[in-house]
mmCIF file of C-alpha atoms in Angstrom:
data_model
loop_
_atom_site.group_PDB
_atom_site.id
_atom_site.type_symbol
_atom_site.label_atom_id
_atom_site.label_comp_id
_atom_site.label_asym_id
_atom_site.label_seq_id
_atom_site.Cartn_x
_atom_site.Cartn_y
_atom_site.Cartn_z
ATOM 1 C CA GLU M 678 -56.091 17.300 70.002
ATOM 2 C CA GLU M 679 -57.330 19.703 67.495
ATOM 3 C CA ASP M 680 -58.974 18.606 64.664
ATOM 4 C CA GLU M 681 -55.816 18.822 61.973
ATOM 5 C CA PHE M 682 -53.813 16.395 64.277
ATOM 6 C CA ALA M 683 -56.453 13.804 63.781
ATOM 7 C CA ASP M 684 -56.914 14.408 59.997
ATOM 8 C CA GLU M 685 -53.009 13.812 59.541
ATOM 9 C CA ARG M 686 -53.032 10.791 62.150
ATOM 10 C CA ALA M 687 -56.370 9.393 59.943
ATOM 11 C CA GLU M 688 -54.336 9.908 56.707
ATOM 12 C CA ILE M 689 -51.327 8.115 58.054
ATOM 13 C CA LEU M 690 -52.808 4.761 59.349
ATOM 14 C CA ALA M 691 -54.711 4.977 55.858
ATOM 15 C CA ASP M 692 -51.601 4.864 54.059
ATOM 16 C CA ALA M 693 -50.143 2.386 56.778
ATOM 17 C CA LEU M 694 -53.052 -0.006 56.059
ATOM 18 C CA ALA M 695 -52.913 0.519 52.127
ATOM 19 C CA LEU M 696 -49.407 -0.566 52.445
ATOM 20 C CA LYS M 697 -49.671 -3.425 54.633
ATOM 21 C CA LYS M 698 -52.196 -4.531 52.472
ATOM 22 C CA ALA M 699 -50.359 -4.367 49.361
ATOM 23 C CA ALA M 700 -47.652 -6.295 50.753
ATOM 24 C CA VAL M 701 -49.863 -9.094 51.872
ATOM 25 C CA ASP M 702 -50.752 -8.965 47.917
ATOM 26 C CA TYR M 703 -47.833 -9.217 46.811
ATOM 27 C CA LEU M 704 -46.436 -12.073 49.425
ATOM 28 C CA HIS M 705 -49.419 -14.288 49.364
ATOM 29 C CA PRO M 706 -50.883 -14.566 46.102
ATOM 30 C CA GLU M 707 -52.217 -17.790 46.714
ATOM 31 C CA ILE M 708 -54.502 -15.929 48.283
ATOM 32 C CA GLY M 709 -56.396 -14.213 45.679
ATOM 33 C CA VAL M 710 -58.175 -10.871 45.090
ATOM 34 C CA THR M 711 -61.985 -10.856 46.532
ATOM 35 C CA CYS M 712 -63.842 -8.252 45.242
ATOM 36 C CA VAL M 713 -67.856 -7.520 46.699
ATOM 37 C CA ASP M 714 -68.378 -5.283 44.137
ATOM 38 C CA PRO M 715 -70.825 -6.743 41.227
ATOM 39 C CA THR M 716 -70.093 -4.454 38.936
ATOM 40 C CA LEU M 717 -65.985 -4.837 38.984
ATOM 41 C CA PHE M 718 -64.617 -7.306 36.900
ATOM 42 C CA GLY M 719 -61.740 -8.635 34.579
ATOM 43 C CA ARG M 720 -60.448 -10.555 32.096
ATOM 44 C CA ASN M 721 -58.619 -13.775 32.967
ATOM 45 C CA TYR M 722 -54.766 -13.734 32.672
ATOM 46 C CA TYR M 723 -54.208 -17.813 31.651
ATOM 47 C CA GLY M 724 -57.617 -17.626 29.655
ATOM 48 C CA ARG M 725 -56.404 -14.958 27.861
ATOM 49 C CA ALA M 726 -56.106 -15.281 23.724
ATOM 50 C CA SER M 727 -52.625 -14.810 23.397
ATOM 51 C CA ALA M 728 -52.183 -17.210 26.239
ATOM 52 C CA PRO M 729 -49.794 -20.081 25.928
ATOM 53 C CA GLU M 730 -51.563 -23.358 25.384
ATOM 54 C CA MET M 731 -52.328 -25.238 28.519
ATOM 55 C CA GLU M 732 -52.810 -28.983 29.322
ATOM 56 C CA ASP M 733 -55.640 -30.481 30.295
ATOM 57 C CA ALA M 734 -55.905 -32.142 33.735
ATOM 58 C CA SER M 735 -56.311 -35.271 32.396
ATOM 59 C CA ASP M 736 -53.285 -34.775 30.643
ATOM 60 C CA ALA M 737 -51.964 -33.163 33.935
ATOM 61 C CA LEU M 738 -52.822 -36.476 35.896
ATOM 62 C CA GLU M 739 -51.470 -38.769 33.241
ATOM 63 C CA ALA M 740 -47.511 -36.542 33.898
ATOM 64 C CA ALA M 741 -47.723 -36.514 37.330
ATOM 65 C CA ARG M 742 -48.390 -40.196 37.470
ATOM 66 C CA ILE M 743 -45.685 -40.512 34.647
ATOM 67 C CA LEU M 744 -43.061 -38.887 36.874
ATOM 68 C CA ALA M 745 -44.133 -40.866 39.948
ATOM 69 C CA ASP M 746 -43.030 -44.016 38.342
ATOM 70 C CA ALA M 747 -39.595 -42.376 37.150
ATOM 71 C CA ARG M 748 -39.010 -41.941 40.935
ATOM 72 C CA ALA M 749 -39.897 -44.584 41.883
ATOM 73 C CA LEU M 750 -37.804 -46.825 39.194
ATOM 74 C CA LYS M 751 -35.127 -44.186 40.097
ATOM 75 C CA GLN M 752 -34.892 -44.868 43.420
ATOM 76 C CA SER M 753 -34.915 -48.753 43.100
ATOM 77 C CA ALA M 754 -32.535 -48.379 40.612
ATOM 78 C CA VAL M 755 -30.528 -46.335 43.616
ATOM 79 C CA ASP M 756 -31.234 -49.018 46.281
ATOM 80 C CA TYR M 757 -30.429 -51.780 43.549
ATOM 81 C CA MET M 758 -26.575 -50.246 42.696
ATOM 82 C CA HIS M 759 -25.677 -48.625 45.986
ATOM 83 C CA PRO M 760 -26.078 -51.687 48.888
ATOM 84 C CA GLU M 761 -24.221 -49.865 51.282
ATOM 85 C CA VAL M 762 -26.607 -46.636 51.881
ATOM 86 C CA GLY M 763 -28.766 -48.897 53.757
ATOM 87 C CA VAL M 764 -32.354 -48.361 54.159
ATOM 88 C CA LYS M 765 -33.877 -45.273 56.132
ATOM 89 C CA THR M 766 -36.852 -45.463 58.004
ATOM 90 C CA THR M 767 -38.940 -42.963 60.602
ATOM 91 C CA ASP M 768 -40.893 -45.781 61.738
ATOM 92 C CA GLY M 769 -40.437 -46.813 64.678
ATOM 93 C CA ALA M 770 -42.843 -50.115 64.291
ATOM 94 C CA CYS M 771 -40.803 -50.881 61.145
ATOM 95 C CA PHE M 772 -38.294 -53.440 61.315
ATOM 96 C CA ALA M 773 -37.267 -56.835 59.043
ATOM 97 C CA ARG M 774 -34.736 -60.356 59.769
ATOM 98 C CA CYS M 775 -31.139 -59.538 58.820
ATOM 99 C CA TYR M 776 -30.772 -60.972 55.432
ATOM 100 C CA PHE M 777 -26.618 -61.962 56.353
ATOM 101 C CA ASN M 778 -28.073 -63.849 59.689
ATOM 102 C CA ARG M 779 -30.933 -66.182 58.630
ATOM 103 C CA PHE M 780 -31.335 -69.406 59.381
ATOM 104 C CA SER M 781 -30.637 -70.818 55.638
ATOM 105 C CA ALA M 782 -27.801 -67.644 55.102
ATOM 106 C CA PRO M 783 -24.108 -69.403 53.842
ATOM 107 C CA GLU M 784 -21.486 -69.893 56.337
ATOM 108 C CA THR M 785 -19.175 -66.470 56.600
ATOM 109 C CA GLU M 786 -15.951 -67.103 58.029
ATOM 110 C CA GLU M 787 -14.872 -64.854 61.365
ATOM 111 C CA ASP M 788 -13.102 -61.564 61.262
ATOM 112 C CA GLU M 789 -9.831 -62.867 62.429
ATOM 113 C CA PHE M 790 -9.555 -65.759 59.013
ATOM 114 C CA ALA M 791 -11.382 -62.026 57.035
ATOM 115 C CA ASP M 792 -7.876 -60.246 58.241
ATOM 116 C CA GLU M 793 -5.359 -62.410 57.989
ATOM 117 C CA ARG M 794 -6.723 -63.467 54.325
ATOM 118 C CA ALA M 795 -6.688 -59.103 54.175
ATOM 119 C CA GLU M 796 -3.075 -59.310 55.451
ATOM 120 C CA ILE M 797 -1.655 -62.133 53.016
ATOM 121 C CA LEU M 798 -3.119 -60.494 49.782
ATOM 122 C CA ALA M 799 -1.745 -57.008 50.972
ATOM 123 C CA ASP M 800 2.151 -59.105 51.456
ATOM 124 C CA ALA M 801 1.271 -60.947 47.749
ATOM 125 C CA LEU M 802 0.788 -57.422 46.326
ATOM 126 C CA ALA M 803 3.659 -55.637 48.421
ATOM 127 C CA LEU M 804 5.966 -58.996 46.462
ATOM 128 C CA LYS M 805 4.333 -58.066 43.413
ATOM 129 C CA LYS M 806 5.073 -54.603 43.236
ATOM 130 C CA ALA M 807 8.835 -55.512 44.513
ATOM 131 C CA ALA M 808 9.114 -58.039 41.437
ATOM 132 C CA VAL M 809 7.998 -55.848 38.673
ATOM 133 C CA ASP M 810 9.997 -52.864 40.073
ATOM 134 C CA TYR M 811 13.178 -55.490 39.419
ATOM 135 C CA LEU M 812 11.798 -57.304 36.329
ATOM 136 C CA HIS M 813 11.531 -53.842 34.846
ATOM 137 C CA PRO M 814 13.854 -51.227 35.937
ATOM 138 C CA GLU M 815 12.332 -49.041 32.299
ATOM 139 C CA ILE M 816 9.404 -48.208 34.151
ATOM 140 C CA GLY M 817 11.082 -45.898 36.594
ATOM 141 C CA VAL M 818 9.602 -44.483 40.001
ATOM 142 C CA THR M 819 6.667 -42.554 40.042
ATOM 143 C CA CYS M 820 5.713 -40.665 43.255
ATOM 144 C CA VAL M 821 3.179 -37.420 43.947
ATOM 145 C CA ASP M 822 4.713 -36.826 46.845
ATOM 146 C CA PRO M 823 6.401 -33.281 46.319
ATOM 147 C CA THR M 824 8.824 -34.242 49.599
ATOM 148 C CA LEU M 825 9.818 -37.328 48.522
ATOM 149 C CA PHE M 826 13.244 -37.234 46.909
ATOM 150 C CA GLY M 827 16.440 -39.181 46.673
ATOM 151 C CA ARG M 828 20.139 -38.807 45.786
ATOM 152 C CA ASN M 829 21.250 -39.584 41.764
ATOM 153 C CA TYR M 830 22.730 -42.620 41.716
ATOM 154 C CA TYR M 831 25.111 -41.796 39.217
ATOM 155 C CA GLY M 832 26.219 -38.698 40.766
ATOM 156 C CA ARG M 833 26.894 -39.971 44.020
ATOM 157 C CA ALA M 834 30.294 -39.353 45.725
ATOM 158 C CA SER M 835 31.675 -42.992 45.460
ATOM 159 C CA ALA M 836 30.852 -43.267 42.130
ATOM 160 C CA PRO M 837 33.722 -43.978 39.323
ATOM 161 C CA GLU M 838 35.108 -41.134 37.477
ATOM 162 C CA MET M 839 33.091 -40.533 34.131
ATOM 163 C CA GLU M 840 34.477 -38.913 30.730
ATOM 164 C CA ASP M 841 32.968 -35.387 29.791
ATOM 165 C CA ALA M 842 31.509 -35.129 26.648
ATOM 166 C CA SER M 843 34.404 -33.902 24.367
ATOM 167 C CA ASP M 844 36.458 -36.553 26.066
ATOM 168 C CA ALA M 845 33.858 -39.546 24.708
ATOM 169 C CA LEU M 846 33.178 -37.304 21.386
ATOM 170 C CA GLU M 847 37.013 -38.183 20.815
ATOM 171 C CA ALA M 848 36.518 -41.161 21.322
ATOM 172 C CA ALA M 849 33.927 -42.583 19.047
ATOM 173 C CA ARG M 850 36.102 -40.695 16.071
ATOM 174 C CA ILE M 851 38.599 -42.519 16.949
ATOM 175 C CA LEU M 852 37.233 -45.836 17.061
ATOM 176 C CA ALA M 853 35.056 -44.762 13.921
ATOM 177 C CA ASP M 854 38.687 -44.429 12.198
ATOM 178 C CA ALA M 855 39.753 -47.512 13.469
ATOM 179 C CA ARG M 856 36.988 -49.271 11.568
ATOM 180 C CA ALA M 857 37.682 -47.492 8.517
ATOM 181 C CA LEU M 858 41.211 -48.607 8.157
ATOM 182 C CA LYS M 859 40.362 -52.107 9.084
ATOM 183 C CA GLN M 860 37.749 -52.249 6.542
ATOM 184 C CA SER M 861 40.554 -51.002 4.193
ATOM 185 C CA ALA M 862 43.107 -53.651 5.130
ATOM 186 C CA VAL M 863 40.679 -55.856 4.840
ATOM 187 C CA ASP M 864 39.566 -55.508 1.529
ATOM 188 C CA TYR M 865 43.648 -55.123 0.488
ATOM 189 C CA MET M 866 44.369 -58.384 1.468
ATOM 190 C CA HIS M 867 41.191 -60.241 0.873
ATOM 191 C CA PRO M 868 40.568 -59.606 -2.606
ATOM 192 C CA GLU M 869 38.667 -62.596 -2.945
ATOM 193 C CA VAL M 870 36.187 -61.594 -0.773
ATOM 194 C CA GLY M 871 35.100 -59.138 -3.496
ATOM 195 C CA VAL M 872 33.197 -55.948 -3.189
ATOM 196 C CA LYS M 873 29.368 -56.423 -1.763
ATOM 197 C CA THR M 874 26.930 -53.211 -2.546
ATOM 198 C CA THR M 875 22.816 -53.206 -2.343
ATOM 199 C CA ASP M 876 22.802 -49.980 -5.187
ATOM 200 C CA GLY M 877 21.454 -51.514 -8.798
ATOM 201 C CA ALA M 878 22.649 -48.655 -10.282
ATOM 202 C CA CYS M 879 26.401 -48.976 -8.788
ATOM 203 C CA PHE M 880 28.887 -51.039 -11.754
ATOM 204 C CA ALA M 881 32.355 -51.246 -12.854
ATOM 205 C CA ARG M 882 34.641 -51.924 -15.247
ATOM 206 C CA CYS M 883 36.828 -55.123 -14.704
ATOM 207 C CA TYR M 884 40.182 -54.650 -14.469
ATOM 208 C CA PHE M 885 41.516 -57.780 -16.103
ATOM 209 C CA ASN M 886 39.122 -57.854 -18.829
ATOM 210 C CA ARG M 887 40.119 -54.082 -19.964
ATOM 211 C CA PHE M 888 41.825 -53.273 -23.219
ATOM 212 C CA SER M 889 44.808 -52.293 -21.915
ATOM 213 C CA ALA M 890 45.351 -55.625 -19.716
ATOM 214 C CA PRO M 891 48.605 -58.020 -20.960
ATOM 215 C CA GLU M 892 47.586 -60.768 -22.643
#
């Protein structure tokens, strides 16, 4: 092939090699920079004068130990508060005796008795709820099921006829007038009862002690 094509191929391969090296340097910063030129040097980024203060190795080790203790305490607290999680291990040679089946364990009831007790407690709970619903109708019925509904007791077809609001107001006015007339009749027929008031500023002149009363 001609020299110009060979030179172009060499330039393309050199560019590809440079791009590969740049990609490796970017994706693997842990490799570091290696150089064989003794005259090439640079300033350390972490040791520069304006770098933030960093803790020394002893403080870092102490912080690591403290964090490890904190993680161990957290694991112990989780194991204590959540026994239902259980113990997980991947070691096939690791085994232990069951705490509940040990010889010194207290005697436990059988499954059939436990199921019967659960049924009895469920029945007692249902009876208690029924008693509360009967004794406290003011609590009302609460339900979160949007498909549950019921018929209104007072608006059912067999409910007794009820008066409307205008008739109820008229009946209330008539009863108020009747009470007022009754009070007037009692005051007229029993003058010995006297007038009672709780207003300290209310007073009147005695009819029989007035100046124009007959002697």
